[in-house]
Coordinates of N, CA and C in Angstrom, one line a residue:
X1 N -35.7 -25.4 13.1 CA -36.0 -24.0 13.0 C -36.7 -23.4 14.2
X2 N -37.4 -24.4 14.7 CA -37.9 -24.1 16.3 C -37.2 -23.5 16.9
X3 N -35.7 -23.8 17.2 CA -34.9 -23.6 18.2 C -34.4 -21.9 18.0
X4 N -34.4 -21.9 16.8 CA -34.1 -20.5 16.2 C -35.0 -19.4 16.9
X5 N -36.5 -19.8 16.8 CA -37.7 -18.8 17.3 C -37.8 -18.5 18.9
X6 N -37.1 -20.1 19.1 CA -36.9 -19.6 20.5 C -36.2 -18.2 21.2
X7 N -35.3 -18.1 20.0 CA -34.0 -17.0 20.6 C -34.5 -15.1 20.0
X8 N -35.6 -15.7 19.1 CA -35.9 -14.3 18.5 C -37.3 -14.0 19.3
X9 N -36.8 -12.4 20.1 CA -38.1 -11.8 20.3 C -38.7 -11.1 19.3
X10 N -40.1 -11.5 19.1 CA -40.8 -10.7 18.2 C -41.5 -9.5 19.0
X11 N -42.2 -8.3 18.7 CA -42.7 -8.3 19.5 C -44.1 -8.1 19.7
X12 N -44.9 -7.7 20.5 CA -46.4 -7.9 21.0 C -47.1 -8.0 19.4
X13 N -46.9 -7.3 18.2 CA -47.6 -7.5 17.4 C -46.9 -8.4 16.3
X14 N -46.0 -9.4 16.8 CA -45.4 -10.0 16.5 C -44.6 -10.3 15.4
X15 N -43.8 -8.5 15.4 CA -42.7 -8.4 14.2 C -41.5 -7.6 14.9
X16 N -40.1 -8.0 14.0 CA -38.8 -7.7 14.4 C -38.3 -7.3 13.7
X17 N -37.9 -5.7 13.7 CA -37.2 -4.9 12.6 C -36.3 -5.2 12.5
X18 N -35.6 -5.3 10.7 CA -34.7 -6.2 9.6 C -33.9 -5.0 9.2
X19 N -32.6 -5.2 9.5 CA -31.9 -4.1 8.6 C -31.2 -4.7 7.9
X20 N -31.0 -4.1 6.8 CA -30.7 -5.2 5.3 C -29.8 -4.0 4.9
X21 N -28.2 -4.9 4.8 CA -27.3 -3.9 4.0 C -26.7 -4.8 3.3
X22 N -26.2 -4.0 2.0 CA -25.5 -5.1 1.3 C -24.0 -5.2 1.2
X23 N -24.0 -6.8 1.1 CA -22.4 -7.2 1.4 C -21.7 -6.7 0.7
X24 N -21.7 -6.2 -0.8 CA -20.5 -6.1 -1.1 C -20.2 -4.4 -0.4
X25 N -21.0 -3.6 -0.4 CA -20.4 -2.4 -0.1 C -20.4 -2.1 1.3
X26 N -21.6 -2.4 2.1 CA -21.7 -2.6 3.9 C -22.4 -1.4 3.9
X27 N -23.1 -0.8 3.2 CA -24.1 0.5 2.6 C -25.3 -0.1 3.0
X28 N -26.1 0.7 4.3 CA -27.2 0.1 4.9 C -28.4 0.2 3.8
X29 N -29.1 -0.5 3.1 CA -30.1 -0.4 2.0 C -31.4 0.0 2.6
X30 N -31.7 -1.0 3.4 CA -33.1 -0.4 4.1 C -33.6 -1.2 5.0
X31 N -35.0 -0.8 5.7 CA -35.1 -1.4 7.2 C -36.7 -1.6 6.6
X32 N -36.9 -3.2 7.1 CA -38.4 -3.6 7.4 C -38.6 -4.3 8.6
X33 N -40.1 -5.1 8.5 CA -39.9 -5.8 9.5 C -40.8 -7.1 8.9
X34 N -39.9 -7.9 9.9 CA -40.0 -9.6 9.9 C -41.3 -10.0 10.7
X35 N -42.2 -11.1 10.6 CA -42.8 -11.4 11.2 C -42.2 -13.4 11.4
X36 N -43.0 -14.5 11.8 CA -42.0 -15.5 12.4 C -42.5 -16.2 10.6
X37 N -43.2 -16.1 10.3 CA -43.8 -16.7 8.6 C -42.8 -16.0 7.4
X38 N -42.5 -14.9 7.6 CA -41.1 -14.1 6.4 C -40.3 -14.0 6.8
X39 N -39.5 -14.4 8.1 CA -38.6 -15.3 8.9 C -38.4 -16.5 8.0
X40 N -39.1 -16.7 8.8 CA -39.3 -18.8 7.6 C -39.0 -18.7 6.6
X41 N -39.6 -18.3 6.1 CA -39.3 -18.1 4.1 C -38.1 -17.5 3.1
X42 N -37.9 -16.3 4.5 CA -36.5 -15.8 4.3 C -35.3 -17.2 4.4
X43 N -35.4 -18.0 5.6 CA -34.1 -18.7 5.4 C -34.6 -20.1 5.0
X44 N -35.6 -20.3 4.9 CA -35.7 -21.1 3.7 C -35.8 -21.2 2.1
X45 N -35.9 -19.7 1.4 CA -35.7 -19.6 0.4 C -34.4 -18.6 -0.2
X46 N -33.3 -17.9 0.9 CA -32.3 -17.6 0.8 C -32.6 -16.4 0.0
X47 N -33.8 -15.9 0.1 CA -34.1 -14.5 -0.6 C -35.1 -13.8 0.4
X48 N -34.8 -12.3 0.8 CA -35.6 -11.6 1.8 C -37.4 -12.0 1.5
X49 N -37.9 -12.0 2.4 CA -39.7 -12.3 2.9 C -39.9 -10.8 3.8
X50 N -40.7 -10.1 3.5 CA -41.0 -9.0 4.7 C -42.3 -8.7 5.2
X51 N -42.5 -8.8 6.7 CA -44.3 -8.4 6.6 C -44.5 -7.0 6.3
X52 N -45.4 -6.7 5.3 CA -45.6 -4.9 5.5 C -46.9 -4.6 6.2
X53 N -46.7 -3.7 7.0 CA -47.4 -3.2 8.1 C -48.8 -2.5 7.9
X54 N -48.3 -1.8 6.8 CA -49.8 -1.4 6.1 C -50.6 -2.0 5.6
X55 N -50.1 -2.7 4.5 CA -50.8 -3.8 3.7 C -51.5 -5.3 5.0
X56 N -50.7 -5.4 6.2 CA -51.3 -6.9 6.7 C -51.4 -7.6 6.1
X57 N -49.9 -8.0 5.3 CA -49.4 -9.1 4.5 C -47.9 -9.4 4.3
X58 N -47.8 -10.9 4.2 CA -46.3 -11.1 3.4 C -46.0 -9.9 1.8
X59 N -45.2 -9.6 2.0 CA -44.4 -9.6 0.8 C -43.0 -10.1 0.2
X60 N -42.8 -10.6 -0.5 CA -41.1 -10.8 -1.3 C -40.6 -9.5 -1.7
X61 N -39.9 -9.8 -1.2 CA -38.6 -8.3 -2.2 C -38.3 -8.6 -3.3
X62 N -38.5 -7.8 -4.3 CA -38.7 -7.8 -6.1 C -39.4 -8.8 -6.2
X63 N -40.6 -9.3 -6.0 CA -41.4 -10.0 -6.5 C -41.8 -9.3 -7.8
X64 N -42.1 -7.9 -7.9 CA -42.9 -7.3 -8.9 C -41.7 -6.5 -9.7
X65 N -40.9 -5.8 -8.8 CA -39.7 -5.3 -9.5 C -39.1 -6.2 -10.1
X66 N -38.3 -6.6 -10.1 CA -37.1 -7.8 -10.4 C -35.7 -7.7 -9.3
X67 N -36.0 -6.5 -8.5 CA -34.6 -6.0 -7.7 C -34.8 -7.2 -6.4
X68 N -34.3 -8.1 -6.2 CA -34.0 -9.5 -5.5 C -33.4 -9.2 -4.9
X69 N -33.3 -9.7 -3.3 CA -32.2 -9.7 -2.7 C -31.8 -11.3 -1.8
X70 N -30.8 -11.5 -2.6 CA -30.2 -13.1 -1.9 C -29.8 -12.9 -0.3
X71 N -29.6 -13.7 0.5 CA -29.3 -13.4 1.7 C -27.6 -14.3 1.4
X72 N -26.6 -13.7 2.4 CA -25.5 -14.0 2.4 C -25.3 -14.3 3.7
X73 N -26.1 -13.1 5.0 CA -26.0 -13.7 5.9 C -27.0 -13.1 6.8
X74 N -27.2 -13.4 7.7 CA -28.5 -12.9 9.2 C -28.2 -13.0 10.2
X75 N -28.2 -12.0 11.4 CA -27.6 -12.4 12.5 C -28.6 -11.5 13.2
X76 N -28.7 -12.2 14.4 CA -29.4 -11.6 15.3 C -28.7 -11.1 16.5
X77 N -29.1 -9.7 16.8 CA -28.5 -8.8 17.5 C -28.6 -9.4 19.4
X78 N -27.7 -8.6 20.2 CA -27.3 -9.3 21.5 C -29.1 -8.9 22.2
X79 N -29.6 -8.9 22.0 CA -30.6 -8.7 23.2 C -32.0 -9.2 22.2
X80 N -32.0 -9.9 21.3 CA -32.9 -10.7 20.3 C -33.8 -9.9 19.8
X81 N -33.9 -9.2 19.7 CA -34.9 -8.3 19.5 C -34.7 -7.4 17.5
X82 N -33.5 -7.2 17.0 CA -33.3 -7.0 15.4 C -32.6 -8.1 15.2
X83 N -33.2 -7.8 13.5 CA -32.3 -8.4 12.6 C -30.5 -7.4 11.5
X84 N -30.3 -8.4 11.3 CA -29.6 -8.0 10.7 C -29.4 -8.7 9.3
X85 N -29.3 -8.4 8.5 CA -29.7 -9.3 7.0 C -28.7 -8.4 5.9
X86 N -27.5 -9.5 5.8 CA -27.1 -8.7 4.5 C -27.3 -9.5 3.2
X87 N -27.2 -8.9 2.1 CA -27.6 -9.7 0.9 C -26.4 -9.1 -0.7
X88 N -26.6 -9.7 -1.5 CA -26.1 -9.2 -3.0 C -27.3 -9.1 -3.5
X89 N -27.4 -7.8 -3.7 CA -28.8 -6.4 -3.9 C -28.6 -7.1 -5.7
X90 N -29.7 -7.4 -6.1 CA -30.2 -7.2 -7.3 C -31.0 -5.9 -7.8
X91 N -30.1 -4.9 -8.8 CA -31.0 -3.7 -8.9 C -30.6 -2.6 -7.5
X92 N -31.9 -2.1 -7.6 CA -31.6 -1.3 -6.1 C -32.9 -1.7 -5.1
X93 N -32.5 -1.1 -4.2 CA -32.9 -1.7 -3.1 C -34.6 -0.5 -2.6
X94 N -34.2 0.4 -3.4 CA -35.3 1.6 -2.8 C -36.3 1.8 -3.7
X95 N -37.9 2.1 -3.8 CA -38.6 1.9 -4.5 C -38.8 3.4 -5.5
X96 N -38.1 4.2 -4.7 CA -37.9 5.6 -5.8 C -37.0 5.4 -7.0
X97 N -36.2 4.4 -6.8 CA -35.0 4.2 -7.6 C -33.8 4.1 -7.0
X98 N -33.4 4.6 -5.9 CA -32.3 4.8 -5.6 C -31.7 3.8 -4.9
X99 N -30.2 3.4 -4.9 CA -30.1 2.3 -4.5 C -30.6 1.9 -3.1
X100 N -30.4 3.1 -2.4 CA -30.7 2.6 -0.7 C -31.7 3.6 -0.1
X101 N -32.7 3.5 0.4 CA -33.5 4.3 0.9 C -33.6 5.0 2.1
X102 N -31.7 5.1 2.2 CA -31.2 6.5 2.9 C -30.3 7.2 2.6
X103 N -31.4 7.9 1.6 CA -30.4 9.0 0.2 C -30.8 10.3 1.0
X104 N -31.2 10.6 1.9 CA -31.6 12.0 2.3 C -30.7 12.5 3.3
X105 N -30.2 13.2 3.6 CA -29.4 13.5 4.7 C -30.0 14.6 5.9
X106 N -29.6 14.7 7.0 CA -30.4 15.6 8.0 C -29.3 16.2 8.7
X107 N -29.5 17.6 8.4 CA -28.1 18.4 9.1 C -29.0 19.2 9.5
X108 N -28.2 20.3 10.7 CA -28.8 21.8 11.3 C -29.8 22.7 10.4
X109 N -29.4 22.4 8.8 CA -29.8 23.1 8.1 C -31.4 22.4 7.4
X110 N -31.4 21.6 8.4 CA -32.5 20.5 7.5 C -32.7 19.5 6.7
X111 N -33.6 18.9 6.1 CA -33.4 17.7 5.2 C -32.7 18.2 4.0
X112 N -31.7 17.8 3.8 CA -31.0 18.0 2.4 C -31.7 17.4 1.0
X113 N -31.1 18.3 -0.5 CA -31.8 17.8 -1.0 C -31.4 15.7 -1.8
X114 N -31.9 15.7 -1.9 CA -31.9 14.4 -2.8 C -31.0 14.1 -3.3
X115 N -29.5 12.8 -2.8 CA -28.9 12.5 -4.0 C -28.6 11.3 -3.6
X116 N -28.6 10.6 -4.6 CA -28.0 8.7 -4.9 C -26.7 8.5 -4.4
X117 N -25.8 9.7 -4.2 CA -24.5 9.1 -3.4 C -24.8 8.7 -2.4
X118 N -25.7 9.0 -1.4 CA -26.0 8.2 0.3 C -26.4 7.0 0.2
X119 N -26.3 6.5 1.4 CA -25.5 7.1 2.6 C -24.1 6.8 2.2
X120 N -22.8 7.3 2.7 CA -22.5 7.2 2.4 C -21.0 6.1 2.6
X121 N -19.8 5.6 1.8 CA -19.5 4.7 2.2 C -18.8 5.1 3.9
X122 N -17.9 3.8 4.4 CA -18.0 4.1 5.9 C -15.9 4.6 5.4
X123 N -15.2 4.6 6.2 CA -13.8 5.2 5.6 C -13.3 4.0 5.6
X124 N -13.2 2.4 6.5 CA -13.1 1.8 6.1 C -12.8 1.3 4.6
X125 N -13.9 1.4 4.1 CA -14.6 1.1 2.7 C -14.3 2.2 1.3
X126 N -13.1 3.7 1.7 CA -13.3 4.5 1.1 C -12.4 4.0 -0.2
X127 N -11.9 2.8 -0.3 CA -11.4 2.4 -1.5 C -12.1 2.1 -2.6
X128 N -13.6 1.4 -2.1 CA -14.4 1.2 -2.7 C -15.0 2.3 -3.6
X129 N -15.1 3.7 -2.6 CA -15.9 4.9 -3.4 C -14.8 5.4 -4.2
X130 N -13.8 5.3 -4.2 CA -12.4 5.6 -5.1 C -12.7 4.7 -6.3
X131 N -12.9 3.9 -6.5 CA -12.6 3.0 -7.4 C -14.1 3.0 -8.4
X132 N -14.9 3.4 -7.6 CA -16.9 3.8 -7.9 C -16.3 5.5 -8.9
X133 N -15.5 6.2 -8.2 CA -15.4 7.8 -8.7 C -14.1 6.9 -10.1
X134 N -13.3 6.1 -10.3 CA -12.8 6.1 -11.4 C -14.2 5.2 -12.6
X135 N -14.6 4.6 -12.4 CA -15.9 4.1 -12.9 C -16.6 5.6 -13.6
X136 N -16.9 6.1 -12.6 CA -18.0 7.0 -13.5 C -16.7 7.9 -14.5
X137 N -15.6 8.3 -13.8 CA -14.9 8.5 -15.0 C -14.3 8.3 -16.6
X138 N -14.6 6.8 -16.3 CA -14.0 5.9 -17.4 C -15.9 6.1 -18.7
X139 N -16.5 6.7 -17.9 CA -18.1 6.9 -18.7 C -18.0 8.4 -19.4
X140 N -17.1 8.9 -18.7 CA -17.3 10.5 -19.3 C -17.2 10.7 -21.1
X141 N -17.7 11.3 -21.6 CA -17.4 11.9 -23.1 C -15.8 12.5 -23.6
X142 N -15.5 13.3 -22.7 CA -14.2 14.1 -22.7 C -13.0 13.4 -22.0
X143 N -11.6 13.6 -22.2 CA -10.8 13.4 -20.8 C -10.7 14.8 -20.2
X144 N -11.9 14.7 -19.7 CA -11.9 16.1 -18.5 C -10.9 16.0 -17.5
X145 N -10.3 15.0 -16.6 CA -9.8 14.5 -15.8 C -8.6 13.7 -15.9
X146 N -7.5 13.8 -15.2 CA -6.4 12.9 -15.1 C -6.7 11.4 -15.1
X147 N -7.4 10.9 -14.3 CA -8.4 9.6 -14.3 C -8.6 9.2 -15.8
X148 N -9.4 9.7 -16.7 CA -10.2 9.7 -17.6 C -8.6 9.8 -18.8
X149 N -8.0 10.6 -18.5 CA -6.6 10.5 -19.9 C -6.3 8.8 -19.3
X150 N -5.9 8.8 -18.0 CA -4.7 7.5 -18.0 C -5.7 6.4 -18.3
X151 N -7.0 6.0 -18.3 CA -7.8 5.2 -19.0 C -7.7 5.4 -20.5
X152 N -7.8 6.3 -21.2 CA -7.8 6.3 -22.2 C -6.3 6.0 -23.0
X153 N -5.2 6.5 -22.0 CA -3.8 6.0 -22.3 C -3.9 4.7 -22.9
X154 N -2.3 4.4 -23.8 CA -2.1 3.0 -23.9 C -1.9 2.5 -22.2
X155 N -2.0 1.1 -22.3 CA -1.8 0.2 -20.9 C -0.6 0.4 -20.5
X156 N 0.7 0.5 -21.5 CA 1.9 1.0 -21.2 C 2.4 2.2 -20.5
X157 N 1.5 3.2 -20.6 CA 1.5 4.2 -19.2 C 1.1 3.9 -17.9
X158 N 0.0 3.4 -18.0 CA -0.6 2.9 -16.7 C 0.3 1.6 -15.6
X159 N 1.1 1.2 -16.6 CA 1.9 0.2 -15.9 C 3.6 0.7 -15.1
X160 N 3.7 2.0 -16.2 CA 4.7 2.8 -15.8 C 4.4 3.6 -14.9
X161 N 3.5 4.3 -14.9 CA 3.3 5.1 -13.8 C 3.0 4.3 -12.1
X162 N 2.9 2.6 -12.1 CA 2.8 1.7 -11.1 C 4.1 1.5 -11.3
X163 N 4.8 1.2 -11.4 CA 6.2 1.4 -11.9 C 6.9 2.5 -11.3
X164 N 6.6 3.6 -11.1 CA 7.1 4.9 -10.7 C 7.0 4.9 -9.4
X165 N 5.5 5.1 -9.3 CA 5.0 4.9 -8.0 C 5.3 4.1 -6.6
X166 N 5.5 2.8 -7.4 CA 5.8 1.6 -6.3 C 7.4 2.1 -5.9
X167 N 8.5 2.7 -6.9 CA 9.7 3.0 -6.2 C 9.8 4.3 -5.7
X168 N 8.7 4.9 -5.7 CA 8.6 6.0 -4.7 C 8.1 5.7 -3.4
X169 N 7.8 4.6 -3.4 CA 6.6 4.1 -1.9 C 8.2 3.4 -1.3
X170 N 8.5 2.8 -2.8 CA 10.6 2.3 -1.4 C 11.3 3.8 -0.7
X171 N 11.3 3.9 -2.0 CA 12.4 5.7 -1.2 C 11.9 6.3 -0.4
X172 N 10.6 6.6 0.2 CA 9.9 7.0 0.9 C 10.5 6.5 2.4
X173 N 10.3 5.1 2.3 CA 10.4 4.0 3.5 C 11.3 4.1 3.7
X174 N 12.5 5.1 3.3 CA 14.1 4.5 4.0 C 14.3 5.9 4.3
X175 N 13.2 7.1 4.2 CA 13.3 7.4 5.2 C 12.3 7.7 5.9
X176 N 12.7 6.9 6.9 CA 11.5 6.4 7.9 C 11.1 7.6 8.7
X177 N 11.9 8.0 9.0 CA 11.0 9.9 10.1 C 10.0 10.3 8.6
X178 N 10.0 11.0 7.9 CA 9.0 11.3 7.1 C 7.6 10.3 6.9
X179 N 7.1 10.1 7.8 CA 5.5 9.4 7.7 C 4.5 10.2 6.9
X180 N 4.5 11.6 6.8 CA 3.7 11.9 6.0 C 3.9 11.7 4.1
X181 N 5.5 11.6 4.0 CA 5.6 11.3 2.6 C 5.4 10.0 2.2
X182 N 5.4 8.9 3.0 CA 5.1 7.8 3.2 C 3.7 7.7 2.6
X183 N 2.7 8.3 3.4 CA 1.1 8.1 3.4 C 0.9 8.7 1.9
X184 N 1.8 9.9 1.4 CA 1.7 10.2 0.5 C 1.6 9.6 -1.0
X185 N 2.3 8.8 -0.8 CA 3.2 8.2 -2.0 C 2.7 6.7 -2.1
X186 N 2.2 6.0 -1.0 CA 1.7 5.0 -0.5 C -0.2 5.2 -1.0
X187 N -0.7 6.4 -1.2 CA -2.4 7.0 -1.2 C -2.0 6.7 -3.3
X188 N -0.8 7.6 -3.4 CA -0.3 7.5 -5.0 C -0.3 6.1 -6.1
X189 N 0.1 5.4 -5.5 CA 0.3 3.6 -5.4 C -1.2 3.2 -5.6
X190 N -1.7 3.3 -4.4 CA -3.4 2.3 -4.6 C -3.9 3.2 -5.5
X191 N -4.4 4.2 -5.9 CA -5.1 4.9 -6.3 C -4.6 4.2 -8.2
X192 N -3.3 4.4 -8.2 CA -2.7 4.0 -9.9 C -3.3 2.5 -10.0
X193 N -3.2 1.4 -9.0 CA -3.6 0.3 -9.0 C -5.4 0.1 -8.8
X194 N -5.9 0.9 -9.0 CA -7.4 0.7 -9.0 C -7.7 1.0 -10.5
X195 N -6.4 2.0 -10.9 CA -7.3 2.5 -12.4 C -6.5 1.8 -13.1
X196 N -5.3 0.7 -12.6 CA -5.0 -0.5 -13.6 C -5.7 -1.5 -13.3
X197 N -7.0 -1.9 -12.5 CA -7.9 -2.8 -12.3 C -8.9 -2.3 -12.9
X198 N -9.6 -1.2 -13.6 CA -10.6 -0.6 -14.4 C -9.7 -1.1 -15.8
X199 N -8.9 -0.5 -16.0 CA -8.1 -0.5 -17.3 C -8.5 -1.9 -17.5
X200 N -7.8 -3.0 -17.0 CA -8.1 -4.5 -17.4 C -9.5 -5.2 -17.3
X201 N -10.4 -4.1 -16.9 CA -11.7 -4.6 -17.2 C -12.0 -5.6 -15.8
X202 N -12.0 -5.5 -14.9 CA -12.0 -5.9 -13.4 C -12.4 -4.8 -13.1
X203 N -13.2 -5.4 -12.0 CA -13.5 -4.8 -10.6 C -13.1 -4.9 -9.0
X204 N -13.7 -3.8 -8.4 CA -12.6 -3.5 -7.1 C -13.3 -4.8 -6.5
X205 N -14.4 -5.3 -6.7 CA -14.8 -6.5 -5.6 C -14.2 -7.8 -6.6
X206 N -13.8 -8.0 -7.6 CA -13.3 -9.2 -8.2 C -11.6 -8.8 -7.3
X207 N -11.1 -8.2 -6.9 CA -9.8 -7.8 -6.2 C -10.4 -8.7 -4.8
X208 N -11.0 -7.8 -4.2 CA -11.5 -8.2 -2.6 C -11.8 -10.0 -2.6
X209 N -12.5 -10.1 -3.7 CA -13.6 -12.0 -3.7 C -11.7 -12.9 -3.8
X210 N -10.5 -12.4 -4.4 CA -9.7 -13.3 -4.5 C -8.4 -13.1 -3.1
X211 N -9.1 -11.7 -2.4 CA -8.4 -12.2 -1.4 C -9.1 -12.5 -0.5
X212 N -10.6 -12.8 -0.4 CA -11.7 -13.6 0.8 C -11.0 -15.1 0.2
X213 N -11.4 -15.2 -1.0 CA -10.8 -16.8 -1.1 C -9.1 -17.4 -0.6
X214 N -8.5 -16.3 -0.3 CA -7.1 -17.0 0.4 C -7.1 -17.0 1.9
X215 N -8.5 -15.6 2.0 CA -8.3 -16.0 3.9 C -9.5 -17.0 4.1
X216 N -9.8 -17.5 3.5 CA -11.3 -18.5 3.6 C -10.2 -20.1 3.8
X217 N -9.1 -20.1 2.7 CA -8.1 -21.3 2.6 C -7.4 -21.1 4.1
X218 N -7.1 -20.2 4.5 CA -6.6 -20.3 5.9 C -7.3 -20.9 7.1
X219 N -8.9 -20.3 6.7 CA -9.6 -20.6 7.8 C -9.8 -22.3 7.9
X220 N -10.3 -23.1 6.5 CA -10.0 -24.2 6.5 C -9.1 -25.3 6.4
X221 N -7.9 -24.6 6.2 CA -6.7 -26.0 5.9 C -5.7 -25.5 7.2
X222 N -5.4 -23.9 8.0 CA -5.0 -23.9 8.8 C -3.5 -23.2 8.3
X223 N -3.6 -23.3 7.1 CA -2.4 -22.5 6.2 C -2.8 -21.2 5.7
X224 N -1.4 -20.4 6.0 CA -1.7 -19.3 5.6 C -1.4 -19.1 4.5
X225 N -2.3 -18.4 3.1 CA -2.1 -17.8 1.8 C -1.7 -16.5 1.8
X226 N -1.5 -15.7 3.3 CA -1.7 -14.1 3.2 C 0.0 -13.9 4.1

């Protein structure tokens, strides 16, 4: 672990700000700082340690809450000076409640008011918030929404309408100058396949965790599963 300390600058008051997002969504949770003692305890107990600056003391994350955060992974940034710490967030991560304690937004017009969708996901990731907006649908009272009927449909629509879809994403492709009907009909496709992944009671990261496990078989046996 020595060799480790070697490479981290702390600094004069001998702490290094931690930015802690969580893996499954890559949604920055929140920023503390590390001292070389909640360093230590962090990677030897595989759950965040943080010094708080006010208090002039260790703390655990959820020691008192129950909201835990495991570490998945830590890396230290090119000029040694931050952390980087992502984890699988038990609970939420912010002591107001909210999951991340950068729910506020700051535009020309000033601090905005307050809401739990921030920050928000990156576009990468916008499958994720797709599949987070059928979720809260599948909670509503009413079928207010198109979403909210085809959940409530038998499974036999839902499978037809991927059915539909998928041979509209062929006809699309053959003709190839039309890229915008493509993206069209192709946006139609994932969208029906996320609310036949709600329908079956799965989630959008139980999708992602089985295809990490085929590129994880690549990375070890040198065969490709993808």
């Amino acid at each position: 672990m020595e060799k480790i300390f070697e490479q981290v600058k702390f600094s004069q008051d001998g702490l290094i700000p931690a930015v802690v997002q969580d893996a499954e969504s890559g949604k920055v949770l929140m920023t503390a700082y590390m001292n070389r003692e909640s360093l230590k305890k962090t990677l030897e107990t595989g759950t965040t340690w943080f010094f708080s600056r006010s208090r002039g003391c260790l703390w655990h994350k959820g020691e008192t809450s129950g909201h835990t955060q495991r570490v998945t992974g830590l890396y230290l940034d090119c000029d040694g000076d931050s952390l980087l710490v992502q984890v699988e967030q038990k609970g939420v991560a912010c002591h107001t409640g909210e999951l991340s304690c950068y729910y506020r937004e700051i535009t020309d017009q000033g601090v905005m008011p307050e809401t739990g969708s921030l920050p928000p996901f990156a576009s990468a990731a916008f499958l994720q918030e797709l599949f987070q907006v059928i979720e809260e649908r599948s909670q509503e009272s009413a079928a207010s929404s198109y979403t909210r009927q085809l959940l409530e449909a038998p499974r036999e629509k839902v499978l037809r309408k991927i059915s539909e879809e998928s041979t509209e994403v062929l006809l699309a492709c053959m003709s190839a100058e039309d890229k915008a009907l493509i993206k069209w009909e192709v946006a139609d496709l994932l969208y029906h396949l996320l609310v036949l992944v709600k329908k079956e009671n799965l989630t959008f990261y139980d999708i992602i965790a089985e295809l990490q496990k085929r590129r994880k078989r690549v990375a070890t046996s040198g065969k490709s599963d993808l």
